[in-house]
Coordinates of C-alpha atoms and ligand atoms in Angstrom, one line a residue:
X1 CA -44.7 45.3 13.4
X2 CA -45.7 43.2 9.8
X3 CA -46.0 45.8 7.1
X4 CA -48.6 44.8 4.4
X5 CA -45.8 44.9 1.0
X6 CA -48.4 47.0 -0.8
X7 CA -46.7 50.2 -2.1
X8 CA -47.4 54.1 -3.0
X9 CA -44.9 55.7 -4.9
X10 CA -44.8 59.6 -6.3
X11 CA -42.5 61.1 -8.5
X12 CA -41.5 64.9 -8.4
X13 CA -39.4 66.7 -11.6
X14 CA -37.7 65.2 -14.3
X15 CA -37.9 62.9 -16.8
X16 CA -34.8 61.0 -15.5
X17 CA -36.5 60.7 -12.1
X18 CA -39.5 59.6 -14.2
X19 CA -37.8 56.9 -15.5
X20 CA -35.8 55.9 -12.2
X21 CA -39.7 55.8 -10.8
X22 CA -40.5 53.6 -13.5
X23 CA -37.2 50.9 -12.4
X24 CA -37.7 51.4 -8.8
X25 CA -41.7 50.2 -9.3
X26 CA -40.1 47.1 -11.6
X27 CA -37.7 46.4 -8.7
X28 CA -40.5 46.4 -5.8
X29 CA -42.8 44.3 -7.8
X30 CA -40.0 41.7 -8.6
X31 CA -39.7 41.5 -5.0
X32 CA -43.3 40.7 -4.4
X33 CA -44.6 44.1 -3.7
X34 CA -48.4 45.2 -4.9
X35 CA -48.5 48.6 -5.8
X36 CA -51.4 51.1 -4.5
X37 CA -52.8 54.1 -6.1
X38 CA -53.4 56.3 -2.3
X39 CA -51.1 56.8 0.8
X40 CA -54.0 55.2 2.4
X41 CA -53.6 52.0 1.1
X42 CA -49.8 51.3 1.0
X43 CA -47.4 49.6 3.6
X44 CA -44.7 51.5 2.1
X45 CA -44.3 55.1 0.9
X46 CA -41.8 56.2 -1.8
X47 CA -41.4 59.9 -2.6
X48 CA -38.5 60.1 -5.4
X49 CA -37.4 64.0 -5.2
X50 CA -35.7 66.9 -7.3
X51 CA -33.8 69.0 -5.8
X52 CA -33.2 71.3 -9.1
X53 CA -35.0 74.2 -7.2
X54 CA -36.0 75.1 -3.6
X55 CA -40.0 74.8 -4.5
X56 CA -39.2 71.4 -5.9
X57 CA -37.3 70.1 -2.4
X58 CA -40.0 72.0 -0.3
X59 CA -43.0 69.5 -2.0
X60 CA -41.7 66.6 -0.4
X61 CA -41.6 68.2 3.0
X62 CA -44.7 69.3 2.9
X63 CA -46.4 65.6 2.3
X64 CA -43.9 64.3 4.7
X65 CA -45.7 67.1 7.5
X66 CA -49.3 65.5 6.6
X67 CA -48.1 62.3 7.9
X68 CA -45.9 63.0 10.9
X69 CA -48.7 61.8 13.2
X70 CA -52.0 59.8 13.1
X71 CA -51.8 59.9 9.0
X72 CA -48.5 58.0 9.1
X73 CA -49.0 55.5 11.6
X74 CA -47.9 52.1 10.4
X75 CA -46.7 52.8 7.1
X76 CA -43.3 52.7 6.2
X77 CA -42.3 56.4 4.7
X78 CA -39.0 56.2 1.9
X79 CA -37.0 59.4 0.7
X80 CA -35.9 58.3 -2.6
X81 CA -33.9 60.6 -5.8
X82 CA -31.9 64.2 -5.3
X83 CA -33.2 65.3 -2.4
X84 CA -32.3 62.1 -0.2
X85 CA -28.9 62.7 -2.0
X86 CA -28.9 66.0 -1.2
X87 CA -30.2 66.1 2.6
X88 CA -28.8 62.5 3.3
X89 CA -29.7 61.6 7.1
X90 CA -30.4 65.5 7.9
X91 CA -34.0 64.2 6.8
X92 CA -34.3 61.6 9.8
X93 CA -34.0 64.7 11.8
X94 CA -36.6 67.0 10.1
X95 CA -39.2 64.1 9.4
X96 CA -38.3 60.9 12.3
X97 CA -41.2 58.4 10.5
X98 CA -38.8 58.3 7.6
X99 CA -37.2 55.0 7.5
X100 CA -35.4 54.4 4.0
X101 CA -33.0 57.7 2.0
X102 CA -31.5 56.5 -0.8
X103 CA -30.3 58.8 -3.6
X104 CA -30.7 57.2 -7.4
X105 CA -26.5 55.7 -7.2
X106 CA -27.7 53.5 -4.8
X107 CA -30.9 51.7 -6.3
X108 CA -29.3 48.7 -7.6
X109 CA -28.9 48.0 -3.5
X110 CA -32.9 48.1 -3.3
X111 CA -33.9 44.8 -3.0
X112 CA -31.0 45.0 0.1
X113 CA -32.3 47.8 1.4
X114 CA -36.0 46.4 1.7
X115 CA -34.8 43.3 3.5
X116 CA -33.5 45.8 6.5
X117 CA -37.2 47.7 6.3
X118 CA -39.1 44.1 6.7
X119 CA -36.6 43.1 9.5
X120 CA -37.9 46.2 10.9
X121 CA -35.3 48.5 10.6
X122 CA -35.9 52.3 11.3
X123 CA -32.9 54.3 9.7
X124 CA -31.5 52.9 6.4
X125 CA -29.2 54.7 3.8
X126 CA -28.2 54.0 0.3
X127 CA -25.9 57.7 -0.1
X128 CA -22.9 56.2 -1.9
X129 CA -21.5 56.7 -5.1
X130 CA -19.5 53.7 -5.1
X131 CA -21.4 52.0 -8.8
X132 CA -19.1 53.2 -11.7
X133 CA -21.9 51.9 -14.0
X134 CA -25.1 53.3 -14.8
X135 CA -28.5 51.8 -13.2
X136 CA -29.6 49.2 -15.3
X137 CA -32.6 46.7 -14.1
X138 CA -34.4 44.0 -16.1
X139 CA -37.7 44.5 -13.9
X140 CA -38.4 48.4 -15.3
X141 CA -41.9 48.6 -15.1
X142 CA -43.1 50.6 -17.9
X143 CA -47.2 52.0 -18.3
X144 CA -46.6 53.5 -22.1
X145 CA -46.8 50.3 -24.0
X146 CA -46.2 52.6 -27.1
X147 CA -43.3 55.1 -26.1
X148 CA -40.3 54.4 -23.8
X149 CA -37.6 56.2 -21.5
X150 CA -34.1 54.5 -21.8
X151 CA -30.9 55.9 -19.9
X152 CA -27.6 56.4 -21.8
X153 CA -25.9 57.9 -19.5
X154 CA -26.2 59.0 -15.7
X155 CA -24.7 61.9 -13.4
X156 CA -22.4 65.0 -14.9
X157 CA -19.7 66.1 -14.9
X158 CA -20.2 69.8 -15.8
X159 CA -20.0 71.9 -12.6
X160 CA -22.7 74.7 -13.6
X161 CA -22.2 77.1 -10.8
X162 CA -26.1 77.0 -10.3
X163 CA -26.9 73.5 -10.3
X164 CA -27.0 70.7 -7.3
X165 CA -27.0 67.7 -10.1
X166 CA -23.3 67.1 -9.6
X167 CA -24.0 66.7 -5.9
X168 CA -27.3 64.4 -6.6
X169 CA -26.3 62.2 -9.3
X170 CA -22.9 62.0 -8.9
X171 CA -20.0 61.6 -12.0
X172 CA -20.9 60.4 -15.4
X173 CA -21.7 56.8 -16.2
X174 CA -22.7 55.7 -19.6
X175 CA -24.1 52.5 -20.1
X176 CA -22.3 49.7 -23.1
X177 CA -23.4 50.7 -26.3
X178 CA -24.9 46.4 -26.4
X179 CA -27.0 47.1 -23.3
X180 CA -28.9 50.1 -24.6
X181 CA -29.2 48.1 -28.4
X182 CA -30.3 45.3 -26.6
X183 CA -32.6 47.0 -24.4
X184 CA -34.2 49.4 -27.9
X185 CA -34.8 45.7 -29.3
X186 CA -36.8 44.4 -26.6
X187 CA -38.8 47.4 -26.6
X188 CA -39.4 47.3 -30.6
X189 CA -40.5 43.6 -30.4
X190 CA -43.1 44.1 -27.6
X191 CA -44.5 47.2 -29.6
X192 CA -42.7 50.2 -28.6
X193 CA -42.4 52.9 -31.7
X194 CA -40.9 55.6 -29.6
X195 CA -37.9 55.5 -27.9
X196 CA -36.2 58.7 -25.4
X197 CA -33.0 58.4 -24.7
X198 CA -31.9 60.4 -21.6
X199 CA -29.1 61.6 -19.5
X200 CA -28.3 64.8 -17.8
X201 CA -25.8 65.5 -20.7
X202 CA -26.5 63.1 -23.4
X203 CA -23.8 64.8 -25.7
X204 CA -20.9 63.8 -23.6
X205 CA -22.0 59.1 -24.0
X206 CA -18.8 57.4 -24.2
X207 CA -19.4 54.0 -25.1
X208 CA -17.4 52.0 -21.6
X209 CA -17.1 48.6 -24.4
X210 CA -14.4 48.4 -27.0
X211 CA -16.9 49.2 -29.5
X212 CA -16.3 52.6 -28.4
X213 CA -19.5 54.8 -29.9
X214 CA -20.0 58.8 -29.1
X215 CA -23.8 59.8 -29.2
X216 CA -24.0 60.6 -32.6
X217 CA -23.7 57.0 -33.2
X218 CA -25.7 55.8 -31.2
X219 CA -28.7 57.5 -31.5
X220 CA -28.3 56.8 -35.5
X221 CA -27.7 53.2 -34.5
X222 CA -30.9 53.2 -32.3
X223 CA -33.2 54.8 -35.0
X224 CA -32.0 52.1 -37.4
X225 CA -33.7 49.4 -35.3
X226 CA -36.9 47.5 -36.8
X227 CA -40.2 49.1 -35.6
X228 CA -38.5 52.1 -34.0
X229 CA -40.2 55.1 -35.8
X230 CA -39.2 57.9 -33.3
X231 CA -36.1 58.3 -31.7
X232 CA -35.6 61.5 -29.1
X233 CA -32.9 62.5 -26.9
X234 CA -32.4 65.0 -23.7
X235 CA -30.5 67.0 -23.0
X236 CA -28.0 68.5 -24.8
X237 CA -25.0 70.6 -23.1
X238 CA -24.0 73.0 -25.8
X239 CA -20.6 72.4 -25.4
X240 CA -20.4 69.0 -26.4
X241 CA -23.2 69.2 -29.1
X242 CA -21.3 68.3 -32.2
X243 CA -22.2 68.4 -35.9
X244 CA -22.6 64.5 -36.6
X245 CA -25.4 65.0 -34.7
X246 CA -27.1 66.8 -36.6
X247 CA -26.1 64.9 -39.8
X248 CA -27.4 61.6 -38.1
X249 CA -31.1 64.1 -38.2
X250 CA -30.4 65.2 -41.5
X251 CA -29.7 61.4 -42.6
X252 CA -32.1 59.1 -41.0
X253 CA -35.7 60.0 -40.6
X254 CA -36.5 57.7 -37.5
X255 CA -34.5 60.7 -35.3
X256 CA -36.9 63.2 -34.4
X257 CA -36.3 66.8 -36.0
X258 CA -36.0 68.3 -32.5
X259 CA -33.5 69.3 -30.5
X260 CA -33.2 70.5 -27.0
X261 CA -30.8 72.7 -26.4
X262 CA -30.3 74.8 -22.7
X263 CA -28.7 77.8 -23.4
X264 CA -29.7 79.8 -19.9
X265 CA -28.7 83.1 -20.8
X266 CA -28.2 85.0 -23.7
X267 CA -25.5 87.6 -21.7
X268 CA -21.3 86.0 -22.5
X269 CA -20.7 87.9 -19.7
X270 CA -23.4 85.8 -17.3
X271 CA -22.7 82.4 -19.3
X272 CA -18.9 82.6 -18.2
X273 CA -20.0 83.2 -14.2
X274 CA -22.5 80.1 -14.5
X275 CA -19.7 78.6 -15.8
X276 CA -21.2 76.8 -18.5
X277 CA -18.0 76.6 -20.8
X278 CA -19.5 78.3 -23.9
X279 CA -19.6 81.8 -25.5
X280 CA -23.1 83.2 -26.8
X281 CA -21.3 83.0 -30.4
X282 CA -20.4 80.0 -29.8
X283 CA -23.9 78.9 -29.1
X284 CA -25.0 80.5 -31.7
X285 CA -23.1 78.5 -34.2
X286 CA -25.0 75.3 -33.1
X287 CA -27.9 76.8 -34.0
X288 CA -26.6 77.9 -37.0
X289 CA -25.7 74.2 -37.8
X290 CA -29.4 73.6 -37.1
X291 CA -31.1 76.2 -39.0
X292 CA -29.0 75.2 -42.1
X293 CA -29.9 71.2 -41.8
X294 CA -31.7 70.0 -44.8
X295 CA -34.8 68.8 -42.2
X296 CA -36.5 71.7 -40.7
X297 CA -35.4 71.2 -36.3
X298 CA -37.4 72.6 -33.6
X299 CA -34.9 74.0 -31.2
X300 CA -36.5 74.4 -27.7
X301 CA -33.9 76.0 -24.7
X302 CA -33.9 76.8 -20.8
X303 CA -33.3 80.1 -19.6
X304 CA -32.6 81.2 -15.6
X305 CA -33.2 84.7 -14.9
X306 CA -31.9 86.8 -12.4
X307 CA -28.6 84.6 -12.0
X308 CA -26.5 86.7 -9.3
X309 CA -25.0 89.4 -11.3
X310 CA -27.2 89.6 -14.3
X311 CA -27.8 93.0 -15.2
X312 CA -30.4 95.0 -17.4
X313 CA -28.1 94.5 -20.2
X314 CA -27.2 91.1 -19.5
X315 CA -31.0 90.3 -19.4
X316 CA -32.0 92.3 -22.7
X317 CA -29.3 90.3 -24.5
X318 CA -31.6 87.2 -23.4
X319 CA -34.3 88.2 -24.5
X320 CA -32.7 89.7 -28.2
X321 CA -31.3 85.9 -27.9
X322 CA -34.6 84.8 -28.0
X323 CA -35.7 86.9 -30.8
X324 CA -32.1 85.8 -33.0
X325 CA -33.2 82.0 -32.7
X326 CA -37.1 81.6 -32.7
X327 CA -37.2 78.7 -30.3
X328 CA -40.5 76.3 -30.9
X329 CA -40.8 77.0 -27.0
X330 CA -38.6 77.5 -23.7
X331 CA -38.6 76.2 -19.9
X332 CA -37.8 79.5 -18.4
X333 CA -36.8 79.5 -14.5
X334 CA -36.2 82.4 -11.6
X335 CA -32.7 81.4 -10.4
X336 CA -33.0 79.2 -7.4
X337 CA -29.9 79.3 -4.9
X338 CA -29.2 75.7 -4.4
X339 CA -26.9 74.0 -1.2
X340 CA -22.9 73.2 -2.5
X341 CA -23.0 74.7 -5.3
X342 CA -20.5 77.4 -6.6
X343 CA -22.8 80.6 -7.0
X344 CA -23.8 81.0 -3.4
X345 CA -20.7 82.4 -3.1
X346 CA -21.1 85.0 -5.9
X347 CA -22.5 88.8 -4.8
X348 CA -25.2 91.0 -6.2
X349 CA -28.2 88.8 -5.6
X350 CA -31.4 89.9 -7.3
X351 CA -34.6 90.5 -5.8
X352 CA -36.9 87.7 -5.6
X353 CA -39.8 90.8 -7.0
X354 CA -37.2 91.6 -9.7
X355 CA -36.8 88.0 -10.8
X356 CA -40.3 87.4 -11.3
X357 CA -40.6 91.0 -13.3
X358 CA -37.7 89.7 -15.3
X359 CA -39.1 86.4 -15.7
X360 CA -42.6 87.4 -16.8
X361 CA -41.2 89.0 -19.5
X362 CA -39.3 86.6 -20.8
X363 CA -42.3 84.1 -20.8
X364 CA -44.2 87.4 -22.8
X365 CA -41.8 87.5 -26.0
X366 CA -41.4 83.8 -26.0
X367 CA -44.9 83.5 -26.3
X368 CA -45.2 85.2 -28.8
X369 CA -42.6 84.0 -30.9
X370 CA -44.6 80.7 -30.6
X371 CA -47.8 81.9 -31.6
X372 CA -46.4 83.4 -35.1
X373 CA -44.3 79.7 -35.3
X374 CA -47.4 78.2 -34.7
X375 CA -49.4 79.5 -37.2
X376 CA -47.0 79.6 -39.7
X377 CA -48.4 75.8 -39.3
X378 CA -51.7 76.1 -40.5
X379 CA -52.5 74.4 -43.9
X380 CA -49.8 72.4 -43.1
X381 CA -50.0 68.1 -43.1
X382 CA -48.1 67.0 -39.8
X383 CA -47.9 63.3 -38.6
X384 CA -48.4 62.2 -34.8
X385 CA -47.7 59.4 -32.6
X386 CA -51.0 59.4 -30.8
X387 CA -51.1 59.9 -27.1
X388 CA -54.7 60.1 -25.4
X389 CA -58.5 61.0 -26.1
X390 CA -59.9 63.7 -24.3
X391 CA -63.5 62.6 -23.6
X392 CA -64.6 65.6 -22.5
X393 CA -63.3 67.9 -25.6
X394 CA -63.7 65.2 -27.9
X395 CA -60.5 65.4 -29.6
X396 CA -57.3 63.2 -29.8
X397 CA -54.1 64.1 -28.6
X398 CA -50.8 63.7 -30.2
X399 CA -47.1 64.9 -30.6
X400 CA -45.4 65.7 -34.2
X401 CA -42.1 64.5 -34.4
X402 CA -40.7 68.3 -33.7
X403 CA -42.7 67.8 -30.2
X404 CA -45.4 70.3 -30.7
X405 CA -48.6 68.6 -29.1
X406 CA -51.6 68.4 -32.0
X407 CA -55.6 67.9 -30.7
X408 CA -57.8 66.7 -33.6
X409 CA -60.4 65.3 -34.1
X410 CA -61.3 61.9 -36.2
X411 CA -64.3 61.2 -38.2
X412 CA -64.5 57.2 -36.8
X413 CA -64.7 55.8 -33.7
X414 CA -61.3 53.6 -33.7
X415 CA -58.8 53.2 -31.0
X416 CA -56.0 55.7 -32.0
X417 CA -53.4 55.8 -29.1
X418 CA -49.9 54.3 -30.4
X419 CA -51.1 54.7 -34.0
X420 CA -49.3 57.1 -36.6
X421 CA -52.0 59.6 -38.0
X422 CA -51.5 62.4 -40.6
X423 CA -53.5 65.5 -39.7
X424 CA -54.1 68.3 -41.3
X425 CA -53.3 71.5 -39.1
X426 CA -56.8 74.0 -38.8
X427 CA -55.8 76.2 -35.8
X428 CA -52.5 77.1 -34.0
X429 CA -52.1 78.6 -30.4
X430 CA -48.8 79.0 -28.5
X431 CA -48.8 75.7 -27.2
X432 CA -50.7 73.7 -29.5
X433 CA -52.4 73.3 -32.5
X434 CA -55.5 71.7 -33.3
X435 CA -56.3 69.6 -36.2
X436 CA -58.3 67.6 -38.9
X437 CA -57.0 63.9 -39.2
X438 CA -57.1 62.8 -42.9
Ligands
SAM1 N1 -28.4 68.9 -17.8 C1 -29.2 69.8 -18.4 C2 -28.4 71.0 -19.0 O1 -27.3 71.2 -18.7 O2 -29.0 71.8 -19.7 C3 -30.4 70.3 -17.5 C4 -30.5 69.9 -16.2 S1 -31.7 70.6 -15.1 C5 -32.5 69.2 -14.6 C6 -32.9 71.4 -16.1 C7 -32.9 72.9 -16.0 O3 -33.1 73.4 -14.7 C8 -31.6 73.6 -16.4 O4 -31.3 73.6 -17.8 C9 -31.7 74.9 -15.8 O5 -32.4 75.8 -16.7 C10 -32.7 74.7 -14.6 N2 -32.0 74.9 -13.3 C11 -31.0 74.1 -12.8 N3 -30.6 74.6 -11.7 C12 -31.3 75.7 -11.4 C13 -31.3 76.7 -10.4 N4 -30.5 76.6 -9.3 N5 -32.2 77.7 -10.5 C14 -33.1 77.8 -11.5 N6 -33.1 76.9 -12.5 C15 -32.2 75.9 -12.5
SF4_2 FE1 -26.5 70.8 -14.1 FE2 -24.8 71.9 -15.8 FE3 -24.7 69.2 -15.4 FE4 -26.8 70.3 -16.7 S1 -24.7 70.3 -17.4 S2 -26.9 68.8 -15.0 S3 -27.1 72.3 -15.7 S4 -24.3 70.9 -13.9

């Protein structure tokens, strides 16, 4: 059977698998692949998955159910990212019209792989972790001409006794120091401002070239490059988040005054069974380091609640945790037992009904901290890299270097997105403010 090489792709959870989406599209297009906005129009099918919680690996069974039958007929249907890691060929069994599971190690092989679906081959893999080096492709296709994903560093090496990311991305990898440079440049002369650079635990880069740089150095490197006005960076693993870090903020006004920085719980006690290899004080002198920088940092967090274990006590010390810090805002999660991984084996499970109470309170104070942060903001000048237009509100949309997204409105009718605007701050709410442009 001739499959037409047009292509659908979706992309489920983070901004790593954002950005893998983004070189997997570059890839298929090198290879003379069109790609298609519906299922209904594509040869081929790509779902790249997360597998960080069970809701997240249950979406892409549920779209691989619509097209078991009539649906599916003739298309080609891919498993791509952490769950194909995760499941490996367990998900021929559960979804047979799936031809290609390849986790993200193995996407340098693509253009390999693709040759075996044309020749018309049913059950391909790409499971291996057999790269030591990081993913890197000339052909990433990228839709922001203004603001740009790059990948320092992939896999961990942490074993958080929570999380399946060991399993799914495999060990660390960074990336030469002259790749990344190299790769910043390009972006800066084609008109890129903004530059993210990611990796499951961005604090731990080692430079693999004799030139030998830790992160610190890099990203002050990075936001000394001409035309790069914003430099950000995710995500930070407490225990490697050192003070040069910070001084590169303090020193060079191209790094974004935000910092992300998961603490998951607030509780020692539950910290030391998720095994995340740091101490609340200890924590808490990072933060310290930040709250004393001469630039004013947003600190934004993670927190899990109801790990196995985690008392009342342990859950209050969250929440006074969150109170002590006065995060600019939080992802906040329900624990989510996840295959391999070490706290399966722990006991006390909590209550799915006394997760969700816990978490809904957590989600209450948090919110309010950010509505006082916010409108401590008002009267204030901020400057955004602009984003969209919302036609239907009428207002602009952009980010302030600290992250916090801005709506305003502007008096003319010029093209805004990718420009830098001062605005003048008129209204705050706990997840945005709203503005004045000057
Ligand atoms: N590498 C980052 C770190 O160490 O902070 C984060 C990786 S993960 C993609 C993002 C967040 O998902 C974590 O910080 C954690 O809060 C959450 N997460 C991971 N595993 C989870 C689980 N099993 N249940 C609930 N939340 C989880
Ligand atoms: Fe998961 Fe921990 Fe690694 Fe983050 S540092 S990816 S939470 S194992």
């Amino acid at each position: 059977m001739q499959v037409e090489k047009t292509f659908y792709i979706e992309t489920f959870g983070c901004q790593m698998n954002a950005h893998d989406s983004e070189k997997v599209v570059g890839t298929l297009i090198q290879q003379g692949y069109r790609q298609v906005e519906t299922v209904e129009e594509a040869g081929y099918v790509f779902y790249n998955t997360c597998s960080i919680r069970d809701k997240a690996e249950q979406k892409v069974f549920n779209r691989l159910q619509h097209f078991k039958k009539d649906a599916g007929r003739g298309k080609v249907f891919a498993v791509i990212g952490c769950v194909a890691q995760q499941e490996g060929e367990k998900i021929f069994d559960r979804a047979p019209h799936v031809s290609l599971v390849a986790g993200s190690a193995s996407y340098a092989k693509l253009p390999q792989m693709l040759i075996q679906l044309e020749a018309g081959a049913k059950r391909v893999t790409g499971l291996k972790f057999d790269s030591d080096e990081a993913f890197d492709t000339p052909f990433t296709r990228r839709d922001n001409p203004h603001r740009a994903y790059i990948t320092i560093i992939e896999g961990c090496d942490k074993s958080c006794a929570y999380c399946v990311v060991p399993f799914t991305r495999g060990p660390e990898r960074s990336r030469t120091s002259a790749s990344v440079i190299d790769e910043a440049r390009r972006l800066a002369d084609s008109g890129t401002t903004e530059i993210q650079l990611l990796g499951q635990n961005v604090n731990s880069y080692r430079d693999p070239s004799a030139t030998g740089w830790d992160f610190a150095t890099l990203l002050d490197q990075v936001g000394g490059i001409p035309g790069i006005r914003r430099v950000r960076f995710t995500t930070s693993h407490p225990r490697d988040f050192v003070k040069p870090i910070i001084d590169a903020i303090d020193s060079n006004p191209n790094l974004c005054n935000h910092v992300h920085l998961p603490v998951q719980s607030g509780s020692t006690r539950v910290l030391d069974a998720m095994q995340r290899l740091y101490t609340r004080d200890q924590y808490m002198e990072r933060i310290a380091w930040m709250k004393n920088a001469r630039r004013q940092i947003a600190i934004t967090s993670d927190i899990i609640v109801g790990f196995p274990g985690e008392t009342e006590r342990d859950f209050e010390e969250t929440l006074d945790l969150l109170d002590e810090v006065q995060y600019d805002s939080i992802f906040s999660f329900k624990y989510s037992q996840r295959p391999n991984t070490a706290a399966l084996q722990l006991h006390d499970h909590i209550p799915e009904e006394e997760k969700s109470r816990r978490l809904t309170i957590v989600q209450e104070r948090q919110r309010a901290i950010q509505l006082r942060q916010s409108s401590a903001l008002v009267g204030e000048v901020e400057e955004v890299n602009v984003e969209s237009f919302n036609s239907a509100i009428g207002q602009w949309m952009g980010r302030t270097s600290r992250n916090r997204t801005l709506n305003f409105t502007h008096s003319s009718d010029e093209q805004l997105t990718g420009k830098y605007v001062r605005i003048l701050v008129t209204r705050a709410g706990p997840a945005s403010l709203v503005g004045q442009s000057l």
